[in-house]
Structures are given as C-alpha cells and as structure tokens.
C-alpha cells in the first residue's frame, strides 16, 4: 500500500478567521464597532452592561452618545437578553445549544448566523456578551474591534496565571465586585501583580457593577471604541 | 476545553484535502500557549473521525514551545508564566512561538489499482 504525504500548512482556525473577516465587513459597511465581552460565568457581564446602558454612554466629540446594541451569547435560555431588553436596548439572543451542540463559546459562524436579527443600521456599537468561560472564547475571533474581559474579586488573585490566554487576548481587564472587598481575604495588589506578569501594561479598571462605583470609566471606554476607526482583521 | 471544536476543524480540513482517499496520519503543530490538552484533542479527533476516510488516522501533535522576544534582542522559552524580559525586565515583548495551531500535513493511503490489466 503506497502512502503519500501531502503538505497542508493551513491554520486550524482559518475557516473561523475567514468568517470573522466577513462579519467585520458587514460591521464596517454599517459603521458599527464591536466589543467582544468575556469572563468566567457569574463575573458580572450582564449586570455591568445593565448598569452602563441604564446610565447611557457619554457623547462623543462628533455628536450624540453612541447607540448600543447587544448580542447575548448563552448556552441556553433568554434570561440575559430579557434583562437587557428591559432597558429598551436592541438585543438579540444567540443560544449555542440548539444547532451548535451546546458550544461553550461563540465563534464567527454563530455570530454570523445571528446578524440578520441584529439591527446594525440602528446602532453605532455592538457589545457581544460571550458565553461565560475563561478558556475557549479567547481562541475564536468573531469580527470584533476590541476584546474586553471581566474578572471579579471573588474569583481569587491567581486567575491571570491560570488563564493566561484570556488575560492576554483582551485589551481591557475590568475588575468587578469591588463592593465585596471588605468581606474577602483578597489582595488587589496580588491580582494586579499577576495581571502585570501575564499581560504587562494592559489597561485595567476597578469597579462595582452593583453599586456603580467606577462605572463611568467603563462607559467612557465603550464610547471610545465606538469612535474608533474600523479594525483590520 | 475547546478540543472538540478544534478536532472538528482539523477533520474537515483533512477530509477536504484528502478528497476521498483514506487518511492514515494528520500532523498538527500545537503551540504551548493555545491551552490544548493533547489527550483530549486526540480523543475528540478519534471519535469524530469514525465513519469517515480519517477513521483510525493517527493525529500526530507537534508541541511548539512558547518563545518570546524582547526589544533588547533577548529571545527565550517561557518556563514560568511571566511575559517580561528576563534580561532587561522590559515589557515590550512579543510572542514569536507557541501560538501555532496549524495542520502541517496529512498522509494518504493510495488504494491498490483495480483497473483491469
């Protein structure tokens, strides 16, 4: 039996990258910037979005405040989308359970499948709230301009060391639940020190989505992304 | 944890290139920074390949170590988790190896000729 070796030299995730670029094109055509928001389950993605969207984003130098839409990624259910919908923000729920087999992350294809339901012409900024997971979402680009993550003080100081890819993949690390600090044996210096080891110089901010403390900085960051030139993939 | 999605992507590419021929080996480069568990990737690939021309193919995983380079010129393999330069302490470092996720090659088995002589 004759065997032949065939050179392939193709990235495993090339197909995902291709679809991500197609998403990027659609976003650019509509003039929409996109944030991919990630975290472990329960770190506060939805609560932070509720807080900042209820308050509204600051107006840019060009005109009014950016109009925000949300794409909710969850394995099952519409709970998060319902919470955002109550704020009269256009929101689309994407479930990875039906059709995608319960994937633990969003990929470019899943996001593309949801785009027909996203009113791109009515928004300036799309926040994609990814599935709660510190491992897989970092691997799959979906066509975003910026990636941000939330780590909460209840998760411990060693998270950056355990999940370096996620902490390195993001340009913004939000440290949430600072209102709980008096009740925890938690060292912010240790967390920020570990973050510095894994992603030296990364932008980070401390806030509490629950009390609203520090929220303005996140709102300003989102507005800043909305005002950016389109990202090139 | 995402090995299923990766195995599916590897399988699809291998099947596409094989174009119906039986595949006996798939060689992939996996960077140490990609958080891939080798046994999980092999297991998922084996399961997904059943019933396809890739059934029974060996998934050979070539581990690429995490290599960083600093503006000062130092280049080193990551041993402990710190992305600042061990020589100058600088933080302007770039990853030059260890983020690969590449299908290098496939090995095809050519069927014996069955044409009438």
mmCIF file of C-alpha atoms in Angstrom:
data_model
loop_
_atom_site.group_PDB
_atom_site.id
_atom_site.type_symbol
_atom_site.label_atom_id
_atom_site.label_comp_id
_atom_site.label_asym_id
_atom_site.label_seq_id
_atom_site.Cartn_x
_atom_site.Cartn_y
_atom_site.Cartn_z
ATOM 1 C CA UNK A 1 0.000 0.000 0.000
ATOM 2 C CA UNK A 2 1.565 3.249 -1.091
ATOM 3 C CA UNK A 3 1.446 6.220 1.254
ATOM 4 C CA UNK A 4 1.840 9.838 0.242
ATOM 5 C CA UNK A 5 2.468 12.788 2.496
ATOM 6 C CA UNK A 6 0.602 15.907 1.441
ATOM 7 C CA UNK A 7 1.693 19.298 2.763
ATOM 8 C CA UNK A 8 -1.304 21.254 4.092
ATOM 9 C CA UNK A 9 0.055 24.237 6.080
ATOM 10 C CA UNK A 10 -3.372 25.551 6.981
ATOM 11 C CA UNK A 11 -4.346 27.143 10.262
ATOM 12 C CA UNK A 12 -6.835 25.042 12.197
ATOM 13 C CA UNK A 13 -8.931 28.132 12.770
ATOM 14 C CA UNK A 14 -8.558 29.565 9.251
ATOM 15 C CA UNK A 15 -12.208 28.862 8.476
ATOM 16 C CA UNK A 16 -13.238 30.786 11.583
ATOM 17 C CA UNK A 17 -10.939 33.668 10.655
ATOM 18 C CA UNK A 18 -12.483 33.848 7.186
ATOM 19 C CA UNK A 19 -15.990 34.133 8.615
ATOM 20 C CA UNK A 20 -14.764 36.639 11.202
ATOM 21 C CA UNK A 21 -13.494 38.814 8.344
ATOM 22 C CA UNK A 22 -16.884 38.529 6.635
ATOM 23 C CA UNK A 23 -18.566 39.683 9.853
ATOM 24 C CA UNK A 24 -16.043 42.523 10.050
ATOM 25 C CA UNK A 25 -17.028 43.626 6.528
ATOM 26 C CA UNK A 26 -20.688 43.711 7.463
ATOM 27 C CA UNK A 27 -19.958 45.705 10.611
ATOM 28 C CA UNK A 28 -17.784 48.177 8.693
ATOM 29 C CA UNK A 29 -20.380 48.632 5.994
ATOM 30 C CA UNK A 30 -22.918 49.542 8.670
ATOM 31 C CA UNK A 31 -20.434 51.767 10.525
ATOM 32 C CA UNK A 32 -20.694 49.649 13.677
ATOM 33 C CA UNK A 33 -17.833 48.966 16.097
ATOM 34 C CA UNK A 34 -17.903 45.730 18.051
ATOM 35 C CA UNK A 35 -16.782 44.723 21.540
ATOM 36 C CA UNK A 36 -16.417 41.058 22.496
ATOM 37 C CA UNK A 37 -17.058 40.915 26.265
ATOM 38 C CA UNK A 38 -15.826 37.783 28.049
ATOM 39 C CA UNK A 39 -15.466 36.439 31.569
ATOM 40 C CA UNK A 40 -15.995 33.407 33.760
ATOM 41 C CA UNK A 41 -19.643 32.579 34.467
ATOM 42 C CA UNK A 42 -21.068 34.917 37.098
ATOM 43 C CA UNK A 43 -18.335 37.569 36.980
ATOM 44 C CA UNK A 44 -20.907 40.225 36.145
ATOM 45 C CA UNK A 45 -21.028 40.760 32.379
ATOM 46 C CA UNK A 46 -24.785 41.234 32.207
ATOM 47 C CA UNK A 47 -25.014 43.290 35.396
ATOM 48 C CA UNK A 48 -22.256 45.590 34.190
ATOM 49 C CA UNK A 49 -23.997 46.036 30.854
ATOM 50 C CA UNK A 50 -27.312 46.739 32.606
ATOM 51 C CA UNK A 51 -25.636 49.393 34.734
ATOM 52 C CA UNK A 52 -23.758 51.131 31.985
ATOM 53 C CA UNK A 53 -26.616 51.014 29.464
ATOM 54 C CA UNK A 54 -29.122 52.340 32.015
ATOM 55 C CA UNK A 55 -26.766 55.265 32.607
ATOM 56 C CA UNK A 56 -26.000 55.737 28.930
ATOM 57 C CA UNK A 57 -22.665 56.303 27.238
ATOM 58 C CA UNK A 58 -21.053 59.750 27.139
ATOM 59 C CA UNK A 59 -21.498 61.724 23.923
ATOM 60 C CA UNK A 60 -18.532 61.750 21.580
ATOM 61 C CA UNK A 61 -16.822 64.807 20.098
ATOM 62 C CA UNK A 62 -18.666 64.193 16.843
ATOM 63 C CA UNK A 63 -22.191 64.379 18.177
ATOM 64 C CA UNK A 64 -24.573 62.404 20.323
ATOM 65 C CA UNK A 65 -23.977 59.394 22.520
ATOM 66 C CA UNK A 66 -23.280 56.167 20.631
ATOM 67 C CA UNK A 67 -26.325 53.930 20.181
ATOM 68 C CA UNK A 68 -25.659 50.490 21.609
ATOM 69 C CA UNK A 69 -26.967 47.064 20.658
ATOM 70 C CA UNK A 70 -26.238 43.798 22.429
ATOM 71 C CA UNK A 71 -25.796 40.272 21.129
ATOM 72 C CA UNK A 72 -26.264 37.838 24.001
ATOM 73 C CA UNK A 73 -24.445 34.500 23.829
ATOM 74 C CA UNK A 74 -25.576 31.758 26.184
ATOM 75 C CA UNK A 75 -25.772 28.007 26.013
ATOM 76 C CA UNK A 76 -29.443 28.083 26.861
ATOM 77 C CA UNK A 77 -32.225 30.460 27.743
ATOM 78 C CA UNK A 78 -33.106 34.088 27.166
ATOM 79 C CA UNK A 79 -32.632 35.368 30.714
ATOM 80 C CA UNK A 80 -29.783 37.747 29.914
ATOM 81 C CA UNK A 81 -31.430 39.078 26.774
ATOM 82 C CA UNK A 82 -34.608 39.786 28.739
ATOM 83 C CA UNK A 83 -32.642 41.784 31.300
ATOM 84 C CA UNK A 84 -31.070 43.944 28.599
ATOM 85 C CA UNK A 85 -34.313 44.244 26.675
ATOM 86 C CA UNK A 86 -35.935 45.853 29.729
ATOM 87 C CA UNK A 87 -33.598 48.822 29.145
ATOM 88 C CA UNK A 88 -35.011 49.346 25.643
ATOM 89 C CA UNK A 89 -31.694 48.493 24.072
ATOM 90 C CA UNK A 90 -31.859 46.370 20.909
ATOM 91 C CA UNK A 91 -30.774 42.906 21.976
ATOM 92 C CA UNK A 92 -30.529 39.613 20.129
ATOM 93 C CA UNK A 93 -30.212 36.290 21.938
ATOM 94 C CA UNK A 94 -27.933 33.654 20.463
ATOM 95 C CA UNK A 95 -28.150 30.202 22.010
ATOM 96 C CA UNK A 96 -25.335 27.782 21.333
ATOM 97 C CA UNK A 97 -27.454 24.863 22.444
ATOM 98 C CA UNK A 98 -29.830 24.310 19.525
ATOM 99 C CA UNK A 99 -27.998 23.691 16.299
ATOM 100 C CA UNK A 100 -24.468 24.191 17.610
ATOM 101 C CA UNK A 101 -24.487 21.373 20.147
ATOM 102 C CA UNK A 102 -24.169 23.489 23.252
ATOM 103 C CA UNK A 103 -20.836 25.078 22.454
ATOM 104 C CA UNK A 104 -19.115 26.746 25.380
ATOM 105 C CA UNK A 105 -18.062 29.777 23.361
ATOM 106 C CA UNK A 106 -19.204 31.893 20.445
ATOM 107 C CA UNK A 107 -17.401 31.559 17.156
ATOM 108 C CA UNK A 108 -17.574 33.632 13.981
ATOM 109 C CA UNK A 109 -20.095 31.325 12.338
ATOM 110 C CA UNK A 110 -22.523 31.522 15.248
ATOM 111 C CA UNK A 111 -22.282 35.312 15.329
ATOM 112 C CA UNK A 112 -22.805 35.427 11.556
ATOM 113 C CA UNK A 113 -25.951 33.329 11.894
ATOM 114 C CA UNK A 114 -27.385 35.910 14.301
ATOM 115 C CA UNK A 115 -26.503 39.003 12.255
ATOM 116 C CA UNK A 116 -29.774 39.104 10.275
ATOM 117 C CA UNK A 117 -31.549 39.704 13.609
ATOM 118 C CA UNK A 118 -29.185 42.475 14.715
ATOM 119 C CA UNK A 119 -30.341 45.983 13.660
ATOM 120 C CA UNK A 120 -26.877 47.167 12.559
ATOM 121 C CA UNK A 121 -28.322 50.214 10.809
ATOM 122 C CA UNK A 122 -29.778 51.490 14.112
ATOM 123 C CA UNK A 123 -26.662 51.208 16.273
ATOM 124 C CA UNK A 124 -23.090 52.511 16.481
ATOM 125 C CA UNK A 125 -21.684 49.953 18.914
ATOM 126 C CA UNK A 126 -22.453 46.256 19.286
ATOM 127 C CA UNK A 127 -21.486 44.541 22.511
ATOM 128 C CA UNK A 128 -21.278 40.792 22.124
ATOM 129 C CA UNK A 129 -21.696 39.233 25.543
ATOM 130 C CA UNK A 130 -19.888 35.927 25.139
ATOM 131 C CA UNK A 131 -20.661 32.654 26.927
ATOM 132 C CA UNK A 132 -19.232 32.614 30.460
ATOM 133 C CA UNK A 133 -15.920 30.787 30.043
ATOM 134 C CA UNK A 134 -12.293 31.783 30.627
ATOM 135 C CA UNK A 135 -10.799 29.286 28.191
ATOM 136 C CA UNK A 136 -12.399 28.912 24.785
ATOM 137 C CA UNK A 137 -13.797 32.328 23.804
ATOM 138 C CA UNK A 138 -10.267 33.761 23.682
ATOM 139 C CA UNK A 139 -9.476 31.375 20.831
ATOM 140 C CA UNK A 140 -12.282 32.354 18.493
ATOM 141 C CA UNK A 141 -12.396 35.761 16.888
ATOM 142 C CA UNK A 142 -15.845 36.802 15.763
ATOM 143 C CA UNK A 143 -15.046 40.009 13.853
ATOM 144 C CA UNK A 144 -14.756 42.330 16.850
ATOM 145 C CA UNK A 145 -12.834 45.626 17.120
ATOM 146 C CA UNK A 146 -11.918 45.103 20.756
ATOM 147 C CA UNK A 147 -11.920 42.351 23.336
ATOM 148 C CA UNK A 148 -12.572 43.071 26.990
ATOM 149 C CA UNK A 149 -12.911 40.798 29.960
ATOM 150 C CA UNK A 150 -14.251 40.958 33.486
ATOM 151 C CA UNK A 151 -12.669 39.239 36.458
ATOM 152 C CA UNK A 152 -14.407 39.550 39.807
ATOM 153 C CA UNK A 153 -12.651 39.831 43.163
ATOM 154 C CA UNK A 154 -14.437 36.689 44.354
ATOM 155 C CA UNK A 155 -12.508 34.619 41.811
ATOM 156 C CA UNK A 156 -9.177 34.943 43.559
ATOM 157 C CA UNK A 157 -5.870 36.595 42.736
ATOM 158 C CA UNK A 158 -4.395 33.744 40.702
ATOM 159 C CA UNK A 159 -6.805 33.805 37.753
ATOM 160 C CA UNK A 160 -4.366 35.548 35.356
ATOM 161 C CA UNK A 161 -1.802 32.804 35.993
ATOM 162 C CA UNK A 162 -4.340 30.067 35.370
ATOM 163 C CA UNK A 163 -5.876 31.551 32.225
ATOM 164 C CA UNK A 164 -3.068 33.487 30.566
ATOM 165 C CA UNK A 165 -4.506 33.315 27.064
ATOM 166 C CA UNK A 166 -7.724 35.055 28.023
ATOM 167 C CA UNK A 167 -5.948 37.727 30.062
ATOM 168 C CA UNK A 168 -3.540 38.317 27.180
ATOM 169 C CA UNK A 169 -6.211 38.302 24.484
ATOM 170 C CA UNK A 170 -8.018 41.291 25.948
ATOM 171 C CA UNK A 171 -7.070 44.950 25.724
ATOM 172 C CA UNK A 172 -9.138 45.790 28.803
ATOM 173 C CA UNK A 173 -9.454 43.871 32.066
ATOM 174 C CA UNK A 174 -12.284 45.029 34.333
ATOM 175 C CA UNK A 175 -12.022 44.017 37.975
ATOM 176 C CA UNK A 176 -15.606 43.817 39.266
ATOM 177 C CA UNK A 177 -17.399 43.441 42.599
ATOM 178 C CA UNK A 178 -15.089 45.818 44.478
ATOM 179 C CA UNK A 179 -18.025 46.419 46.832
ATOM 180 C CA UNK A 180 -17.350 42.964 48.309
ATOM 181 C CA UNK A 181 -13.710 43.670 49.226
ATOM 182 C CA UNK A 182 -14.432 44.292 52.950
ATOM 183 C CA UNK A 183 -15.803 40.736 53.173
ATOM 184 C CA UNK A 184 -12.941 38.949 51.411
ATOM 185 C CA UNK A 185 -9.345 37.927 52.098
ATOM 186 C CA UNK A 186 -8.341 39.284 48.716
ATOM 187 C CA UNK A 187 -5.219 41.176 47.733
ATOM 188 C CA UNK A 188 -5.788 43.593 44.862
ATOM 189 C CA UNK A 189 -2.010 44.095 44.682
ATOM 190 C CA UNK A 190 -1.543 40.358 44.107
ATOM 191 C CA UNK A 191 -4.207 40.266 41.378
ATOM 192 C CA UNK A 192 -2.789 43.300 39.588
ATOM 193 C CA UNK A 193 0.739 41.939 40.050
ATOM 194 C CA UNK A 194 -0.258 38.653 38.425
ATOM 195 C CA UNK A 195 -2.007 40.547 35.653
ATOM 196 C CA UNK A 196 1.180 42.542 35.044
ATOM 197 C CA UNK A 197 3.185 39.307 34.786
ATOM 198 C CA UNK A 198 0.865 37.839 32.174
ATOM 199 C CA UNK A 199 -0.092 40.944 30.191
ATOM 200 C CA UNK A 200 2.344 43.720 31.074
ATOM 201 C CA UNK A 201 0.817 47.170 30.779
ATOM 202 C CA UNK A 202 -2.733 46.043 29.963
ATOM 203 C CA UNK A 203 -5.423 48.645 30.638
ATOM 204 C CA UNK A 204 -7.459 47.725 33.674
ATOM 205 C CA UNK A 205 -10.138 49.326 35.802
ATOM 206 C CA UNK A 206 -11.691 48.612 39.179
ATOM 207 C CA UNK A 207 -15.425 48.945 39.584
ATOM 208 C CA UNK A 208 -18.597 47.639 41.111
ATOM 209 C CA UNK A 209 -21.443 46.976 38.696
ATOM 210 C CA UNK A 210 -23.714 46.625 41.703
ATOM 211 C CA UNK A 211 -23.062 49.996 43.326
ATOM 212 C CA UNK A 212 -21.998 51.846 40.178
ATOM 213 C CA UNK A 213 -18.639 52.819 41.641
ATOM 214 C CA UNK A 214 -16.130 53.251 38.797
ATOM 215 C CA UNK A 215 -18.710 52.685 36.044
ATOM 216 C CA UNK A 216 -18.017 55.978 34.270
ATOM 217 C CA UNK A 217 -14.590 54.751 33.196
ATOM 218 C CA UNK A 218 -16.105 51.690 31.523
ATOM 219 C CA UNK A 219 -18.776 53.802 29.838
ATOM 220 C CA UNK A 220 -16.044 56.113 28.536
ATOM 221 C CA UNK A 221 -14.026 53.147 27.274
ATOM 222 C CA UNK A 222 -17.054 51.797 25.350
ATOM 223 C CA UNK A 223 -17.678 55.240 23.871
ATOM 224 C CA UNK A 224 -14.026 55.339 22.873
ATOM 225 C CA UNK A 225 -14.343 52.049 20.981
ATOM 226 C CA UNK A 226 -17.449 53.373 19.214
ATOM 227 C CA UNK A 227 -15.396 56.326 17.964
ATOM 228 C CA UNK A 228 -12.505 54.241 16.613
ATOM 229 C CA UNK A 229 -11.550 53.691 13.022
ATOM 230 C CA UNK A 230 -12.599 50.210 11.870
ATOM 231 C CA UNK A 231 -10.219 47.464 12.965
ATOM 232 C CA UNK A 232 -8.403 45.496 10.300
ATOM 233 C CA UNK A 233 -8.522 41.734 10.798
ATOM 234 C CA UNK B 1 -11.941 22.526 26.702
ATOM 235 C CA UNK B 2 -12.442 23.585 23.115
ATOM 236 C CA UNK B 3 -10.746 20.488 21.744
ATOM 237 C CA UNK B 4 -13.994 19.283 20.169
ATOM 238 C CA UNK B 5 -14.259 22.398 18.012
ATOM 239 C CA UNK B 6 -10.573 22.148 17.100
ATOM 240 C CA UNK B 7 -10.816 18.430 16.281
ATOM 241 C CA UNK B 8 -13.792 19.134 14.047
ATOM 242 C CA UNK B 9 -11.871 21.848 12.214
ATOM 243 C CA UNK B 10 -8.822 19.579 11.762
ATOM 244 C CA UNK B 11 -11.013 16.754 10.486
ATOM 245 C CA UNK B 12 -12.814 18.966 7.976
ATOM 246 C CA UNK B 13 -9.573 20.307 6.552
ATOM 247 C CA UNK B 14 -8.015 16.837 6.340
ATOM 248 C CA UNK B 15 -11.071 15.377 4.614
ATOM 249 C CA UNK B 16 -11.178 18.286 2.194
ATOM 250 C CA UNK B 17 -7.549 17.807 1.182
ATOM 251 C CA UNK B 18 -7.815 14.010 1.062
ATOM 252 C CA UNK B 19 -10.644 14.249 -1.452
ATOM 253 C CA UNK B 20 -11.991 10.778 -0.686
ATOM 254 C CA UNK B 21 -8.679 8.982 -0.147
ATOM 255 C CA UNK B 22 -8.043 7.163 3.117
ATOM 256 C CA UNK B 23 -6.061 9.270 5.607
ATOM 257 C CA UNK B 24 -3.565 7.441 7.816
ATOM 258 C CA UNK B 25 -1.879 10.337 9.611
ATOM 259 C CA UNK B 26 -2.571 14.010 10.328
ATOM 260 C CA UNK B 27 0.305 16.138 11.572
ATOM 261 C CA UNK B 28 -0.574 19.296 13.559
ATOM 262 C CA UNK B 29 1.586 21.890 15.259
ATOM 263 C CA UNK B 30 0.128 22.952 18.582
ATOM 264 C CA UNK B 31 1.593 25.936 20.376
ATOM 265 C CA UNK B 32 2.031 25.601 24.134
ATOM 266 C CA UNK B 33 0.076 28.834 24.655
ATOM 267 C CA UNK B 34 -3.079 27.538 22.952
ATOM 268 C CA UNK B 35 -4.369 25.726 26.045
ATOM 269 C CA UNK B 36 -4.883 22.459 24.187
ATOM 270 C CA UNK B 37 -4.947 19.229 26.176
ATOM 271 C CA UNK B 38 -3.264 16.677 23.841
ATOM 272 C CA UNK B 39 -5.151 13.605 25.071
ATOM 273 C CA UNK B 40 -8.454 15.447 24.748
ATOM 274 C CA UNK B 41 -7.654 16.594 21.217
ATOM 275 C CA UNK B 42 -6.639 13.065 20.186
ATOM 276 C CA UNK B 43 -9.759 11.601 21.778
ATOM 277 C CA UNK B 44 -12.127 14.078 20.136
ATOM 278 C CA UNK B 45 -10.469 13.617 16.757
ATOM 279 C CA UNK B 46 -10.689 9.827 17.015
ATOM 280 C CA UNK B 47 -14.381 9.952 17.862
ATOM 281 C CA UNK B 48 -15.295 12.442 15.145
ATOM 282 C CA UNK B 49 -13.253 10.586 12.512
ATOM 283 C CA UNK B 50 -15.255 7.375 12.844
ATOM 284 C CA UNK B 51 -17.134 6.552 9.681
ATOM 285 C CA UNK B 52 -15.032 8.955 7.601
ATOM 286 C CA UNK B 53 -11.913 8.363 5.493
ATOM 287 C CA UNK B 54 -9.968 9.619 8.528
ATOM 288 C CA UNK B 55 -11.118 6.767 10.747
ATOM 289 C CA UNK B 56 -8.169 5.274 12.562
ATOM 290 C CA UNK B 57 -5.779 8.023 11.396
ATOM 291 C CA UNK B 58 -3.006 8.897 13.827
ATOM 292 C CA UNK B 59 -3.170 12.511 14.998
ATOM 293 C CA UNK B 60 0.457 13.487 15.482
ATOM 294 C CA UNK B 61 0.718 16.593 17.678
ATOM 295 C CA UNK B 62 3.973 18.551 17.472
ATOM 296 C CA UNK B 63 4.230 20.729 20.557
ATOM 297 C CA UNK B 64 5.714 24.164 19.842
ATOM 298 C CA UNK B 65 7.151 25.781 22.987
ATOM 299 C CA UNK B 66 6.237 29.318 23.976
ATOM 300 C CA UNK B 67 9.052 31.572 22.768
ATOM 301 C CA UNK B 68 9.257 35.280 23.436
ATOM 302 C CA UNK B 69 11.464 38.013 22.056
ATOM 303 C CA UNK B 70 12.273 41.355 23.664
ATOM 304 C CA UNK B 71 13.089 44.722 22.073
ATOM 305 C CA UNK B 72 16.542 44.370 23.691
ATOM 306 C CA UNK B 73 17.181 41.328 21.485
ATOM 307 C CA UNK B 74 16.809 38.589 24.078
ATOM 308 C CA UNK B 75 14.851 35.533 22.994
ATOM 309 C CA UNK B 76 13.802 32.834 25.425
ATOM 310 C CA UNK B 77 11.464 29.934 26.010
ATOM 311 C CA UNK B 78 8.767 30.555 28.572
ATOM 312 C CA UNK B 79 9.322 28.361 31.592
ATOM 313 C CA UNK B 80 7.410 30.187 34.245
ATOM 314 C CA UNK B 81 4.475 32.397 33.494
ATOM 315 C CA UNK B 82 5.900 35.860 33.099
ATOM 316 C CA UNK B 83 5.906 37.871 29.924
ATOM 317 C CA UNK B 84 8.534 40.426 30.890
ATOM 318 C CA UNK B 85 12.132 40.119 29.682
ATOM 319 C CA UNK B 86 14.455 38.112 31.948
ATOM 320 C CA UNK B 87 17.456 40.069 30.672
ATOM 321 C CA UNK B 88 16.320 43.699 30.834
ATOM 322 C CA UNK B 89 12.999 43.465 32.697
ATOM 323 C CA UNK B 90 11.241 45.227 29.833
ATOM 324 C CA UNK B 91 7.614 44.627 28.979
ATOM 325 C CA UNK B 92 7.835 45.335 25.243
ATOM 326 C CA UNK B 93 7.920 41.637 24.469
ATOM 327 C CA UNK B 94 6.358 39.706 21.641
ATOM 328 C CA UNK B 95 5.408 36.071 21.297
ATOM 329 C CA UNK B 96 7.337 34.517 18.420
ATOM 330 C CA UNK B 97 6.407 30.904 19.064
ATOM 331 C CA UNK B 98 3.820 28.926 20.963
ATOM 332 C CA UNK B 99 0.641 30.280 19.415
ATOM 333 C CA UNK B 100 0.587 27.903 16.462
ATOM 334 C CA UNK B 101 -2.476 25.879 15.644
ATOM 335 C CA UNK B 102 -1.532 24.559 12.237
ATOM 336 C CA UNK B 103 -2.327 21.494 10.199
ATOM 337 C CA UNK B 104 1.103 20.705 8.769
ATOM 338 C CA UNK B 105 0.427 17.678 6.586
ATOM 339 C CA UNK B 106 -1.711 14.620 6.014
ATOM 340 C CA UNK B 107 -0.642 11.162 4.902
ATOM 341 C CA UNK B 108 -2.832 9.457 2.335
ATOM 342 C CA UNK B 109 -3.090 5.787 1.535
ATOM 343 C CA UNK B 110 -3.471 5.155 -2.142
ATOM 344 C CA UNK B 111 -5.903 2.357 -2.931
ATOM 345 C CA UNK B 112 -4.442 -0.558 -4.905
ATOM 346 C CA UNK B 113 -5.082 -0.254 -8.607
ATOM 347 C CA UNK B 114 -8.210 -2.189 -9.531
ATOM 348 C CA UNK B 115 -8.280 -1.341 -13.193
ATOM 349 C CA UNK B 116 -8.369 -4.387 -15.458
ATOM 350 C CA UNK B 117 -5.000 -5.237 -16.969
#
